[in-house]
mmCIF file with all atom_site columns, C-alpha atoms in Angstrom:
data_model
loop_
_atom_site.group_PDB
_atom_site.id
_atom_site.type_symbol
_atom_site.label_atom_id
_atom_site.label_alt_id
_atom_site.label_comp_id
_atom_site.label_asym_id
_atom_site.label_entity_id
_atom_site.label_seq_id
_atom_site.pdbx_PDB_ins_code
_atom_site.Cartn_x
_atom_site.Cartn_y
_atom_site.Cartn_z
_atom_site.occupancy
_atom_site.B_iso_or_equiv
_atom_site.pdbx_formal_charge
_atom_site.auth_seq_id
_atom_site.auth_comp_id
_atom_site.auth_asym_id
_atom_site.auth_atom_id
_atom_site.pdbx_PDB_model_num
ATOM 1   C CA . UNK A 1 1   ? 0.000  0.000  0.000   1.00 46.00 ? 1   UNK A CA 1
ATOM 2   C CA . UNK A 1 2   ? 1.383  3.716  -0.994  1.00 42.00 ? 2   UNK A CA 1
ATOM 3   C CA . UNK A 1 3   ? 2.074  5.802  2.606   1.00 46.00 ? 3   UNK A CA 1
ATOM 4   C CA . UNK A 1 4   ? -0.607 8.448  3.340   1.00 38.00 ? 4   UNK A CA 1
ATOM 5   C CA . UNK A 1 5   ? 1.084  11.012 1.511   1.00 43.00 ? 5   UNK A CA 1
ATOM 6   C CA . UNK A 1 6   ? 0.821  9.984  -1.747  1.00 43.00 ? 6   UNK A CA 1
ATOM 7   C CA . UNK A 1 7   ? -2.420 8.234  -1.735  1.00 41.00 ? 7   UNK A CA 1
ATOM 8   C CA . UNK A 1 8   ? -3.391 12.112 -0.610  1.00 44.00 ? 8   UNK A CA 1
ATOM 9   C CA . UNK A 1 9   ? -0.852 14.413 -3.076  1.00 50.00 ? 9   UNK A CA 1
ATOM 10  C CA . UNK A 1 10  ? -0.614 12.327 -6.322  1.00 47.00 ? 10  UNK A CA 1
ATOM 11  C CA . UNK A 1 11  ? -3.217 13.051 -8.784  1.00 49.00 ? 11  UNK A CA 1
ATOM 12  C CA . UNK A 1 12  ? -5.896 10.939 -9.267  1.00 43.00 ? 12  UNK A CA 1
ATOM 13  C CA . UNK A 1 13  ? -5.725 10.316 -12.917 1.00 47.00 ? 13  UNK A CA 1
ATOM 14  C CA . UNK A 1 14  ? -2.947 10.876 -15.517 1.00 50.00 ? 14  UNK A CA 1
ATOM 15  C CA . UNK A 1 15  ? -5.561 12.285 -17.730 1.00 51.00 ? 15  UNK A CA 1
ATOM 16  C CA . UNK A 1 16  ? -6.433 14.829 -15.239 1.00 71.00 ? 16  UNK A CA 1
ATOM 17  C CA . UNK A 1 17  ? -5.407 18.474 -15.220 1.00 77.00 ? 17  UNK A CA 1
ATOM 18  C CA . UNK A 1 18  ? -1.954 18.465 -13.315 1.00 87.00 ? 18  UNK A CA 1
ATOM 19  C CA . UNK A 1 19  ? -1.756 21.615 -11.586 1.00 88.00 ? 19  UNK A CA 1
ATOM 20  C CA . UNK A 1 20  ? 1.471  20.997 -9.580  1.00 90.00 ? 20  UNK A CA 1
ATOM 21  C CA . UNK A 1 21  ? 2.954  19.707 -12.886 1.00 92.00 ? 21  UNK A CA 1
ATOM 22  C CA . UNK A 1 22  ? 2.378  22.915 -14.653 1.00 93.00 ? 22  UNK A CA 1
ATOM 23  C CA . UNK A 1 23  ? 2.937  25.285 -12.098 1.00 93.00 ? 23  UNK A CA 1
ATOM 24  C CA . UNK A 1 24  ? 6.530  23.508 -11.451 1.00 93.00 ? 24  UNK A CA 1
ATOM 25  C CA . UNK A 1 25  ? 6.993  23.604 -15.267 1.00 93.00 ? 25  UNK A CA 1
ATOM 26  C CA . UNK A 1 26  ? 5.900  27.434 -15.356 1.00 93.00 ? 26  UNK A CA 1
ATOM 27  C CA . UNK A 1 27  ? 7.856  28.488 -12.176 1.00 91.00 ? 27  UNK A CA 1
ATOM 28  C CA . UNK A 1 28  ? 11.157 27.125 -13.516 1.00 91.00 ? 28  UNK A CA 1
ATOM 29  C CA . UNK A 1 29  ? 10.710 28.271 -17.201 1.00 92.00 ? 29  UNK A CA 1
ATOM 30  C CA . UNK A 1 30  ? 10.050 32.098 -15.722 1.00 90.00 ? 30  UNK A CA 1
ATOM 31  C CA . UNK A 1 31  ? 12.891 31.414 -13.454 1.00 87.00 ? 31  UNK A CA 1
ATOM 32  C CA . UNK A 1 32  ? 15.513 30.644 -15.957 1.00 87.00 ? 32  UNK A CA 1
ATOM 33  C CA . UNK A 1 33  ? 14.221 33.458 -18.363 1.00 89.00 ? 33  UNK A CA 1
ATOM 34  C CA . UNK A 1 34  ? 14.861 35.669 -15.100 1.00 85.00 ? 34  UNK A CA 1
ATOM 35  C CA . UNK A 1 35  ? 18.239 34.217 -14.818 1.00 84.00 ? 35  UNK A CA 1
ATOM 36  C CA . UNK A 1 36  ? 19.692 35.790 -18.084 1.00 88.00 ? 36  UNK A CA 1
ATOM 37  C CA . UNK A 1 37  ? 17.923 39.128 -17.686 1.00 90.00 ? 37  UNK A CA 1
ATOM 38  C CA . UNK A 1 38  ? 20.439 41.130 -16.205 1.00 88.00 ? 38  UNK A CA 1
ATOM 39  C CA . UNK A 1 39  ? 22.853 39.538 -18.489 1.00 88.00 ? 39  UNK A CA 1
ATOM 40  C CA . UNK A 1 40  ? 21.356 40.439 -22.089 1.00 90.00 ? 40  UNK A CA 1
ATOM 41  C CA . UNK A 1 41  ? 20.769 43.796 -20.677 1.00 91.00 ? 41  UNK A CA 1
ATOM 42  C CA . UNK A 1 42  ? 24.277 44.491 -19.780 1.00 89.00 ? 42  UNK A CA 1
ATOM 43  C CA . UNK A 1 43  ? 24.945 46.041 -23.149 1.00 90.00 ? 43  UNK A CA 1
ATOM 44  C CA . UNK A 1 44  ? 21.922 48.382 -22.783 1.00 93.00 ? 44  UNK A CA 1
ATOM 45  C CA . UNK A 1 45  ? 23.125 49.225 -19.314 1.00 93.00 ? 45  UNK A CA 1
ATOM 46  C CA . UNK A 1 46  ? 26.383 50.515 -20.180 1.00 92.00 ? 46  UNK A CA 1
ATOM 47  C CA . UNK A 1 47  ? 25.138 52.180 -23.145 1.00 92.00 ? 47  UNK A CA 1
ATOM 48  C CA . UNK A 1 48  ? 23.129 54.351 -19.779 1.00 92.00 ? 48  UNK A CA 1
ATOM 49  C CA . UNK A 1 49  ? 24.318 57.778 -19.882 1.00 90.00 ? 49  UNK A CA 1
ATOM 50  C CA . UNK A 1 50  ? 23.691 57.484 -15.629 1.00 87.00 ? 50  UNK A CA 1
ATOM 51  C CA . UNK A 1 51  ? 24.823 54.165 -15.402 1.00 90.00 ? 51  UNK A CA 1
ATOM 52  C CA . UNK A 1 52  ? 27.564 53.377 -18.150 1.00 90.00 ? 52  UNK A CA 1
ATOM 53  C CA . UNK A 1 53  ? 30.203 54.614 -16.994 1.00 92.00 ? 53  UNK A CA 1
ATOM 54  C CA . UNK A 1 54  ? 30.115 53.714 -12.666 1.00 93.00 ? 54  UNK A CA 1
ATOM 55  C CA . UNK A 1 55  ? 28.633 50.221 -13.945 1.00 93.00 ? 55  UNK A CA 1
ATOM 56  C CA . UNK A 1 56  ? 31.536 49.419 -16.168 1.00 94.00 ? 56  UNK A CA 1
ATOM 57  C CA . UNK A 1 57  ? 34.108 49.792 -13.379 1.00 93.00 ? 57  UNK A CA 1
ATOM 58  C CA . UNK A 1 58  ? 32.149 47.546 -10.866 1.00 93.00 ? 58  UNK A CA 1
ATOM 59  C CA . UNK A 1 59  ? 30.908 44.968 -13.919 1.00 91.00 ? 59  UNK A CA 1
ATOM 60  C CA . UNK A 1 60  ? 34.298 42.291 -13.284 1.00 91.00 ? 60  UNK A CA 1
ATOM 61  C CA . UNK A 1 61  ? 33.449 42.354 -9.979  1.00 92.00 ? 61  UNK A CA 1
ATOM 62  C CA . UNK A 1 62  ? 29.801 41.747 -10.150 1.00 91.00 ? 62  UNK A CA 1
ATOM 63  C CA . UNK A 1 63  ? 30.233 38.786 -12.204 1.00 91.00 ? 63  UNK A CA 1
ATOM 64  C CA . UNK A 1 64  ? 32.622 37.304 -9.595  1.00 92.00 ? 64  UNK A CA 1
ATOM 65  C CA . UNK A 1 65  ? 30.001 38.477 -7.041  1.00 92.00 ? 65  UNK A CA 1
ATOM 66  C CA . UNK A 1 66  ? 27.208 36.335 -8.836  1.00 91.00 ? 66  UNK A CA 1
ATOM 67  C CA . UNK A 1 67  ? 29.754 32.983 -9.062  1.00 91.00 ? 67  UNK A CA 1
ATOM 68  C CA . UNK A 1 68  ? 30.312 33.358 -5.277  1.00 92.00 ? 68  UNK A CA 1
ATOM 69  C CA . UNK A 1 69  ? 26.207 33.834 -4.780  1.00 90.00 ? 69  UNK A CA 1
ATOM 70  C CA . UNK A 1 70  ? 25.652 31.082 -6.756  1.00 88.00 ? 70  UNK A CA 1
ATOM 71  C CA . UNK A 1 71  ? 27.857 28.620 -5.334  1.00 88.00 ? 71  UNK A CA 1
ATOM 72  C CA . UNK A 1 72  ? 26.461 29.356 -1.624  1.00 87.00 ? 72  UNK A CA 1
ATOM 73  C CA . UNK A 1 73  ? 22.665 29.228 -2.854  1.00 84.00 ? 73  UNK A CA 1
ATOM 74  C CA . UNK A 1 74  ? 23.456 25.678 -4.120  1.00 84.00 ? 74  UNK A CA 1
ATOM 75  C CA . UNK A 1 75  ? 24.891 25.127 -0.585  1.00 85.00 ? 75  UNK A CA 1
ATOM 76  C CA . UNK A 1 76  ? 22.013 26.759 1.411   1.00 83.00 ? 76  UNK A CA 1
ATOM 77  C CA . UNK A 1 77  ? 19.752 25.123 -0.897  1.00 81.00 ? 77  UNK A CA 1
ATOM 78  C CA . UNK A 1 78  ? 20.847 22.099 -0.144  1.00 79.00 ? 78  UNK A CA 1
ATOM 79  C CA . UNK A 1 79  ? 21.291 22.102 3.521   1.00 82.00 ? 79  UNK A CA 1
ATOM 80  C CA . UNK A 1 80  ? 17.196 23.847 3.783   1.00 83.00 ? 80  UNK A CA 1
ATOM 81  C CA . UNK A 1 81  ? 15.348 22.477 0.961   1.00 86.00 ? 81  UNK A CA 1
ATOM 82  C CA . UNK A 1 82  ? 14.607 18.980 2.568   1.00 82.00 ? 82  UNK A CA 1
ATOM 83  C CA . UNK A 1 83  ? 13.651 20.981 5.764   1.00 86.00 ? 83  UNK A CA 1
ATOM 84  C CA . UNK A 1 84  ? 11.374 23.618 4.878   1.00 87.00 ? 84  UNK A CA 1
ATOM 85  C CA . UNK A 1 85  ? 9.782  21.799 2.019   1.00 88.00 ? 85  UNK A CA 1
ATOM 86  C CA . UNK A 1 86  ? 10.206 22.846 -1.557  1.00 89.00 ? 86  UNK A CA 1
ATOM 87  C CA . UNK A 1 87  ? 6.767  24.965 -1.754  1.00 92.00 ? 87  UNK A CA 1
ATOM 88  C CA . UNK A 1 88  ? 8.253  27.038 1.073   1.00 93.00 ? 88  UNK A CA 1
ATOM 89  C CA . UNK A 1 89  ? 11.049 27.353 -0.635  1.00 91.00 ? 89  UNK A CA 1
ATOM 90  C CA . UNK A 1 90  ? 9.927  28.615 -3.989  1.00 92.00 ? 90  UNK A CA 1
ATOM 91  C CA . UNK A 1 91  ? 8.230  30.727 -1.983  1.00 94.00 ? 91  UNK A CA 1
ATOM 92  C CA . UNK A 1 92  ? 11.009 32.447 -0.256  1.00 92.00 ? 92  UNK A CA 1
ATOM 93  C CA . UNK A 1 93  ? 12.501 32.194 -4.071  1.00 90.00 ? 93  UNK A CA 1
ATOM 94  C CA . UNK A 1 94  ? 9.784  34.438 -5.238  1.00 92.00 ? 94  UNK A CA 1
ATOM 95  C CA . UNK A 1 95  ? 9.358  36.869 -2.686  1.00 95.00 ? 95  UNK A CA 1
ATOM 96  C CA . UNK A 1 96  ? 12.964 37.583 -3.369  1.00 93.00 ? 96  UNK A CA 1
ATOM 97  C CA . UNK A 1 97  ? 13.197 37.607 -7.028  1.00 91.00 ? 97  UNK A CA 1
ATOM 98  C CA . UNK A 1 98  ? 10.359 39.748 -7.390  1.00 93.00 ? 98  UNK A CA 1
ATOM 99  C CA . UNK A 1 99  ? 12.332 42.249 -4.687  1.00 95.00 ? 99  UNK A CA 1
ATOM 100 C CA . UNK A 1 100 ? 15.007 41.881 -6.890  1.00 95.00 ? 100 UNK A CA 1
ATOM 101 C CA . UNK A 1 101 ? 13.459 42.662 -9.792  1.00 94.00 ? 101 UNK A CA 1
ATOM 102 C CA . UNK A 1 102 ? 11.332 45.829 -8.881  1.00 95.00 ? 102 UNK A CA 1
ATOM 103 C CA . UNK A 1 103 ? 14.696 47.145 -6.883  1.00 96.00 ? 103 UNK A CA 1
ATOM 104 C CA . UNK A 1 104 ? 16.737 47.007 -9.826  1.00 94.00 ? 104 UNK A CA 1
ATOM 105 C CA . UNK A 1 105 ? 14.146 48.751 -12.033 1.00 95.00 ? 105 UNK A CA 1
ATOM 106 C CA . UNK A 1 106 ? 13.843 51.667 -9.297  1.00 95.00 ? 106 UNK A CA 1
ATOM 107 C CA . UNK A 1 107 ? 17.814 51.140 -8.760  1.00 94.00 ? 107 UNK A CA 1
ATOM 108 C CA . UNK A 1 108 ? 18.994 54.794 -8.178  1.00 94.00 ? 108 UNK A CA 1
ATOM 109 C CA . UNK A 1 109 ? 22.251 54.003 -7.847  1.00 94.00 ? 109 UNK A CA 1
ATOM 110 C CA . UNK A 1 110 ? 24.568 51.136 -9.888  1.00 94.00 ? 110 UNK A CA 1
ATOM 111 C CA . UNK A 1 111 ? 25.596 49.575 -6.295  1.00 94.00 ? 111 UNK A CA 1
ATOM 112 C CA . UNK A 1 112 ? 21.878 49.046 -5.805  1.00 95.00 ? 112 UNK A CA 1
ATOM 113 C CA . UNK A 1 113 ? 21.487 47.548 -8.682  1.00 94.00 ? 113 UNK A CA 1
ATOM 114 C CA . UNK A 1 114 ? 24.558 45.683 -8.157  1.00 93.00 ? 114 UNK A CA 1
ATOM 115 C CA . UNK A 1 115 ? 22.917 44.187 -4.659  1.00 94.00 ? 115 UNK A CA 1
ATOM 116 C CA . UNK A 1 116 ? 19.609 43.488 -6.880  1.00 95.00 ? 116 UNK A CA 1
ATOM 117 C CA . UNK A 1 117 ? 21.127 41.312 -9.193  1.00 93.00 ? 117 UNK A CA 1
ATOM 118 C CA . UNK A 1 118 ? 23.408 39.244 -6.342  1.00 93.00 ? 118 UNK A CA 1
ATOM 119 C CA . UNK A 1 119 ? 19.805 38.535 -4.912  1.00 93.00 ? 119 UNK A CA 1
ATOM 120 C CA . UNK A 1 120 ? 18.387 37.683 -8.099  1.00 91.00 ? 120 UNK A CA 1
ATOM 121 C CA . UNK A 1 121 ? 21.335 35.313 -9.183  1.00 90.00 ? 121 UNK A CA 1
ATOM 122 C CA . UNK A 1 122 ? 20.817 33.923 -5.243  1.00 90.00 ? 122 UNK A CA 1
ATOM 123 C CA . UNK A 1 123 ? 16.979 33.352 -5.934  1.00 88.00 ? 123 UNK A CA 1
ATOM 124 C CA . UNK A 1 124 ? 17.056 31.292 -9.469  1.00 84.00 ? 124 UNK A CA 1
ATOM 125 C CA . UNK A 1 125 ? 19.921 29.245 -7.742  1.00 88.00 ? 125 UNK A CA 1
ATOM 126 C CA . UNK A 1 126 ? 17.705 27.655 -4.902  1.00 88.00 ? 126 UNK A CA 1
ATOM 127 C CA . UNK A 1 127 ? 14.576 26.834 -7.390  1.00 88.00 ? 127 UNK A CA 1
ATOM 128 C CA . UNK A 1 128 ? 16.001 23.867 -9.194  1.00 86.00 ? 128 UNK A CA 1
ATOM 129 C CA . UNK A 1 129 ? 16.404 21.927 -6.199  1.00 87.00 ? 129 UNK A CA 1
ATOM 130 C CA . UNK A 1 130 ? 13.184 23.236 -4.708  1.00 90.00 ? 130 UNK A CA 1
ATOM 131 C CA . UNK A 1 131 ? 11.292 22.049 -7.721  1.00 91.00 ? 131 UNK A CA 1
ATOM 132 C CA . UNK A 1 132 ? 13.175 18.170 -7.350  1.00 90.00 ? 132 UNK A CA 1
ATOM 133 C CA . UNK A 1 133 ? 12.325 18.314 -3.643  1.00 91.00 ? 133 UNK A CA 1
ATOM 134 C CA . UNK A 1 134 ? 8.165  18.747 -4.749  1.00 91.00 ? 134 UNK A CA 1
ATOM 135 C CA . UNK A 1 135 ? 8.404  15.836 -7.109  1.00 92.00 ? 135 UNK A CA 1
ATOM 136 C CA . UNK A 1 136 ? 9.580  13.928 -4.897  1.00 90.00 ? 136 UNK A CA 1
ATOM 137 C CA . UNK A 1 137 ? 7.266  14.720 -2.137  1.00 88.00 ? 137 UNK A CA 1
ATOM 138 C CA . UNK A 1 138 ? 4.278  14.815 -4.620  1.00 89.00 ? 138 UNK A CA 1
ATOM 139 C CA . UNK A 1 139 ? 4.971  12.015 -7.093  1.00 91.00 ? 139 UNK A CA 1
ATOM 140 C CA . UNK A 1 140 ? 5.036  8.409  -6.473  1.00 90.00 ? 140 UNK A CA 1
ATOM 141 C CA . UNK A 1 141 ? 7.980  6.313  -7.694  1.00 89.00 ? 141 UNK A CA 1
ATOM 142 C CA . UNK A 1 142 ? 6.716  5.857  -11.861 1.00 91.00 ? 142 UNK A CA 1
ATOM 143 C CA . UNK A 1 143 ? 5.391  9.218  -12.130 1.00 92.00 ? 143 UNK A CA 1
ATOM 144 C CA . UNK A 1 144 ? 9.247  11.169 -10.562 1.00 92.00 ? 144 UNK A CA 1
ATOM 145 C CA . UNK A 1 145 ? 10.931 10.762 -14.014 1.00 93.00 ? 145 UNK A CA 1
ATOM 146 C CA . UNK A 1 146 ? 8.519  12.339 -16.727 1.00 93.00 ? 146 UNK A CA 1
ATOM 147 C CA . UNK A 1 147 ? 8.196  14.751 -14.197 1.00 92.00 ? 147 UNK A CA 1
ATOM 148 C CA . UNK A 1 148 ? 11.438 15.720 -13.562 1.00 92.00 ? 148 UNK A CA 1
ATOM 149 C CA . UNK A 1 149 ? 12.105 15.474 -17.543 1.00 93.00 ? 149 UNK A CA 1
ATOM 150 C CA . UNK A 1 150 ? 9.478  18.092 -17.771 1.00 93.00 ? 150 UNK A CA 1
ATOM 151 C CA . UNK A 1 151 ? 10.859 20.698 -14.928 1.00 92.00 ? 151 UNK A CA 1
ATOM 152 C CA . UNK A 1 152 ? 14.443 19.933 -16.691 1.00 91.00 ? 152 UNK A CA 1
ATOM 153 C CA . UNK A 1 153 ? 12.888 21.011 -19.956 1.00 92.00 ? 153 UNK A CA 1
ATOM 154 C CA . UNK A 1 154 ? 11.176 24.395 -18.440 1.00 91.00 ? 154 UNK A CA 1
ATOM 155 C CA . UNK A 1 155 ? 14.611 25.031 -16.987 1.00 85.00 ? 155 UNK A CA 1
ATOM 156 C CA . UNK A 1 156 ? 16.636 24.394 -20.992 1.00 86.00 ? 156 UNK A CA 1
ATOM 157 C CA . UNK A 1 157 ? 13.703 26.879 -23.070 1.00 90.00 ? 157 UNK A CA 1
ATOM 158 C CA . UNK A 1 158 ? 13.655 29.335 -20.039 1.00 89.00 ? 158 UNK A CA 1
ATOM 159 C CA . UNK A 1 159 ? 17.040 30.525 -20.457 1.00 88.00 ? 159 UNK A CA 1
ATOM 160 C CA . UNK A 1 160 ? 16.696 30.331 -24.142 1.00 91.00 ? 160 UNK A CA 1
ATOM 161 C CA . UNK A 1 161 ? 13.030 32.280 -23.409 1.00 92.00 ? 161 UNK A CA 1
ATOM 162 C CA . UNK A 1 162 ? 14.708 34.636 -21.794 1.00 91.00 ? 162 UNK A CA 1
ATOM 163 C CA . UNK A 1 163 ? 17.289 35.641 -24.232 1.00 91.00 ? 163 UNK A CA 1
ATOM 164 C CA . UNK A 1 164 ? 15.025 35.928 -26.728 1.00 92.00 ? 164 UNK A CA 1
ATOM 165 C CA . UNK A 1 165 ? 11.948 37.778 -25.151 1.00 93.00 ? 165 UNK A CA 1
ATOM 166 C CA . UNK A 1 166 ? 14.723 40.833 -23.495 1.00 93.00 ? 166 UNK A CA 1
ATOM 167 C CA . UNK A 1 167 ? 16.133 40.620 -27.005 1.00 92.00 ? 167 UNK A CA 1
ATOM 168 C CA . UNK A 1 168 ? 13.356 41.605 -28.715 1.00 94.00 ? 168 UNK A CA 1
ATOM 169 C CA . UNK A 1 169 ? 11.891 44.246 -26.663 1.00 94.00 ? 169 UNK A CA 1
ATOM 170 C CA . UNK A 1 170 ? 15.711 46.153 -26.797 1.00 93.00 ? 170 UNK A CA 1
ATOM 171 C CA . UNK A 1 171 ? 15.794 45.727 -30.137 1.00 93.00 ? 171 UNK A CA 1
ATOM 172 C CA . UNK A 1 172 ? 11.814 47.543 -30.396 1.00 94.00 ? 172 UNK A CA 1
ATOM 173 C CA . UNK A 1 173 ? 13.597 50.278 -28.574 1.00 92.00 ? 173 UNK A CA 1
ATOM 174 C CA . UNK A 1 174 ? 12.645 49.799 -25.165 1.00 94.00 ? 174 UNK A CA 1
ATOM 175 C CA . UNK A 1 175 ? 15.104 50.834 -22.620 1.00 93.00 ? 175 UNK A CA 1
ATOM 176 C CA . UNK A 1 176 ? 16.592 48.431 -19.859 1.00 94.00 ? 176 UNK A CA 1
ATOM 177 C CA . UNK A 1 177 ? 14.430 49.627 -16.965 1.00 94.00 ? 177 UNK A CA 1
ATOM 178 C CA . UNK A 1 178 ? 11.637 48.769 -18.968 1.00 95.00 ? 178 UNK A CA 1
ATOM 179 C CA . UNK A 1 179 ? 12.568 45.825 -20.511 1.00 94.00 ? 179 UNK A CA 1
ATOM 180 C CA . UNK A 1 180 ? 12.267 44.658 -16.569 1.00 94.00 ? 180 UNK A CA 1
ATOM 181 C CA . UNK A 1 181 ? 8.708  45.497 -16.177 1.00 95.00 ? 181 UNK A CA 1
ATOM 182 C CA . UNK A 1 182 ? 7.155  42.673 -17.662 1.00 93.00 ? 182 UNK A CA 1
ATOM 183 C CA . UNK A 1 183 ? 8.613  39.944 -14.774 1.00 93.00 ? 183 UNK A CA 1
ATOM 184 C CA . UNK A 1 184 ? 7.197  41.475 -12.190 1.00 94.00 ? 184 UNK A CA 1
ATOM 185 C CA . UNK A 1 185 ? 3.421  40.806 -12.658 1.00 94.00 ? 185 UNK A CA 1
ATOM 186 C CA . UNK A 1 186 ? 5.208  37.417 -14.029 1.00 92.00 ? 186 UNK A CA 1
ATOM 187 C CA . UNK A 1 187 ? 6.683  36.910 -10.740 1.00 93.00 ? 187 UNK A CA 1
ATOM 188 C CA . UNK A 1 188 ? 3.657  37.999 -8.554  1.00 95.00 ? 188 UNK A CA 1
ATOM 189 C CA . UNK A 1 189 ? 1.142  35.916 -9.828  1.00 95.00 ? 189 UNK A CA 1
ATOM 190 C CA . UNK A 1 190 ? 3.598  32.715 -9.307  1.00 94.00 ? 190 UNK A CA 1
ATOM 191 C CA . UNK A 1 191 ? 4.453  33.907 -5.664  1.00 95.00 ? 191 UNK A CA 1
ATOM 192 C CA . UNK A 1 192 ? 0.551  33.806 -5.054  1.00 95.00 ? 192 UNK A CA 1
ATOM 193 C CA . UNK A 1 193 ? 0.169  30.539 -6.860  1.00 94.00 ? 193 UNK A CA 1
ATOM 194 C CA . UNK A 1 194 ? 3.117  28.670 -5.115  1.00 93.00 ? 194 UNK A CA 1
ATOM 195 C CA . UNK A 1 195 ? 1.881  30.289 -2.107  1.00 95.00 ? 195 UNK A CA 1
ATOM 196 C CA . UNK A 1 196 ? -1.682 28.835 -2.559  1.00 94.00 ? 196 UNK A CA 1
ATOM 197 C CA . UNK A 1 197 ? 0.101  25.910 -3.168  1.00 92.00 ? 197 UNK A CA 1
ATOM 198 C CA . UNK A 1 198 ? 1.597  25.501 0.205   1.00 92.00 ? 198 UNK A CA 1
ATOM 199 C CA . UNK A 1 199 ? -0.879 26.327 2.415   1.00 91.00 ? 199 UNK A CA 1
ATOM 200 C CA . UNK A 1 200 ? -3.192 24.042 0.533   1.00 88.00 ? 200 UNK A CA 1
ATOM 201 C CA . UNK A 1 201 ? -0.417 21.325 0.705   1.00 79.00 ? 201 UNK A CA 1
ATOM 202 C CA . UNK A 1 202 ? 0.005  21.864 4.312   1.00 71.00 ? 202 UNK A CA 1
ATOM 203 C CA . UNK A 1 203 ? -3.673 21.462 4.871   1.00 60.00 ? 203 UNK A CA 1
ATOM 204 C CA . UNK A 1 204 ? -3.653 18.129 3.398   1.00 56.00 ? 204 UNK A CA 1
ATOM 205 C CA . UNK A 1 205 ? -0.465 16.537 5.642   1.00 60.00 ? 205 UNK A CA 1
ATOM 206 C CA . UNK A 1 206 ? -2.249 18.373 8.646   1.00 56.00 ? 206 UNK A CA 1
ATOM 207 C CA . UNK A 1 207 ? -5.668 16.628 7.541   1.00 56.00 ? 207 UNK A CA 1
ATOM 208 C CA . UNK A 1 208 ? -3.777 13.294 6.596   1.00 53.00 ? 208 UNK A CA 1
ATOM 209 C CA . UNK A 1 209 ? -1.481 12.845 9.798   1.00 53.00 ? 209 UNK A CA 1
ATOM 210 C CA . UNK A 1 210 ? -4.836 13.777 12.129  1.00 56.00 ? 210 UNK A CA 1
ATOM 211 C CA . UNK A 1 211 ? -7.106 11.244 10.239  1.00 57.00 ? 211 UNK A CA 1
ATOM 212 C CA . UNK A 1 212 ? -4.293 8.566  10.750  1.00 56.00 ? 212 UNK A CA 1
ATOM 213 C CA . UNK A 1 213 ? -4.023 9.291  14.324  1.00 56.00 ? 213 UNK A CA 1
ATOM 214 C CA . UNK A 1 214 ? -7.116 9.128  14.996  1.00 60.00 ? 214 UNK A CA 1
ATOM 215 C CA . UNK A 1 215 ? -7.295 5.657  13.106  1.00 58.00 ? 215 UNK A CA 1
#
């Protein structure tokens, strides 16, 4: 017999809507386009009569900044992931990304937009191994590898997303803070939906572990 929680969490029928599915596959594809925004604006942001200039003498350093941020989200991601659960997680993810993203839009100064984009590069670090943790937790044993094909394919076109969506609008004219503006309502409505997902997910172990107690 499966264990409580995935007679409860594991949908009922593969031909069945698959909300956690999807919403793993969409919060990983908008992640990863997020990951190379900064990036493919880099161009655009030296080309700033404000910000060219201070941003090309901190620019070396920034990218050695996000290596270093990288390399301890992996390691904090790690160590918490298991813990907290991976809905808290992406989450936390969110909440920061989406702080990252409307700071560096509103950045008055190229060291706060330097500090945005460290907490950016920290946020898309954490949400592969939030997504795995999920599956796991969700998916019983025959359903964990199409699923984690599918997050693994969100995270390969979101990159490639990415480039090519901030490419475009730069090339229509629009100007880096700008070219921003789009994530953010992108990024809200998956903090509320990941959020919905936890408490809702929460509710069910709560419901699950009384019921068996009580048995």
């Amino acid at each position: 017999a499966l264990p409580w929680y995935e007679h409860k969490m594991v949908p009922s029928s593969p031909a069945s809507f698959d909300a956690t599915s999807w919403l793993l596959f969409l919060a990983v594809l908008v992640n990863q386009s997020g990951r190379v925004m900064v990036p493919s604006l880099k161009t655009s942001v030296l080309a700033d009569p404000d910000f060219g200039e201070p941003f090309a003498a901190v620019v070396g350093g920034l990218l050695s900044g996000v290596s270093i941020v990288c390399l301890g989200g992996k390691l904090l991601g790690a160590a918490f992931t298991d813990r907290l659960g991976g809905w808290l997680v992406l989450v936390t993810v969110f909440v920061m990304w989406l702080a990252a993203t409307a700071g560096a839009i509103a950045a008055p100064t190229v060291d706060v937009f330097g500090y945005m984009w460290l907490l950016n590069s920290f946020a898309y670090t954490v949400t592969w191994g939030a997504a795995v943790q999920v599956v796991g937790a969700v998916y019983g044993e025959k359903e964990r590898p199409a699923q984690l094909s599918k997050v693994a394919s969100a995270s390969r076109f979101g990159a490639t997303l990415g480039n090519l969506f901030f490419g475009q609008l730069l090339s229509a004219g629009f100007a880096w803070r700008r070219v921003m503006m789009p994530m953010v309502p992108l990024q809200a409505a998956l903090l509320l939906l990941c959020t919905y997902k936890y408490f809702t997910d929460s509710g069910l172990r709560a419901s699950a572990a009384a019921a068996a107690a009580a048995a």
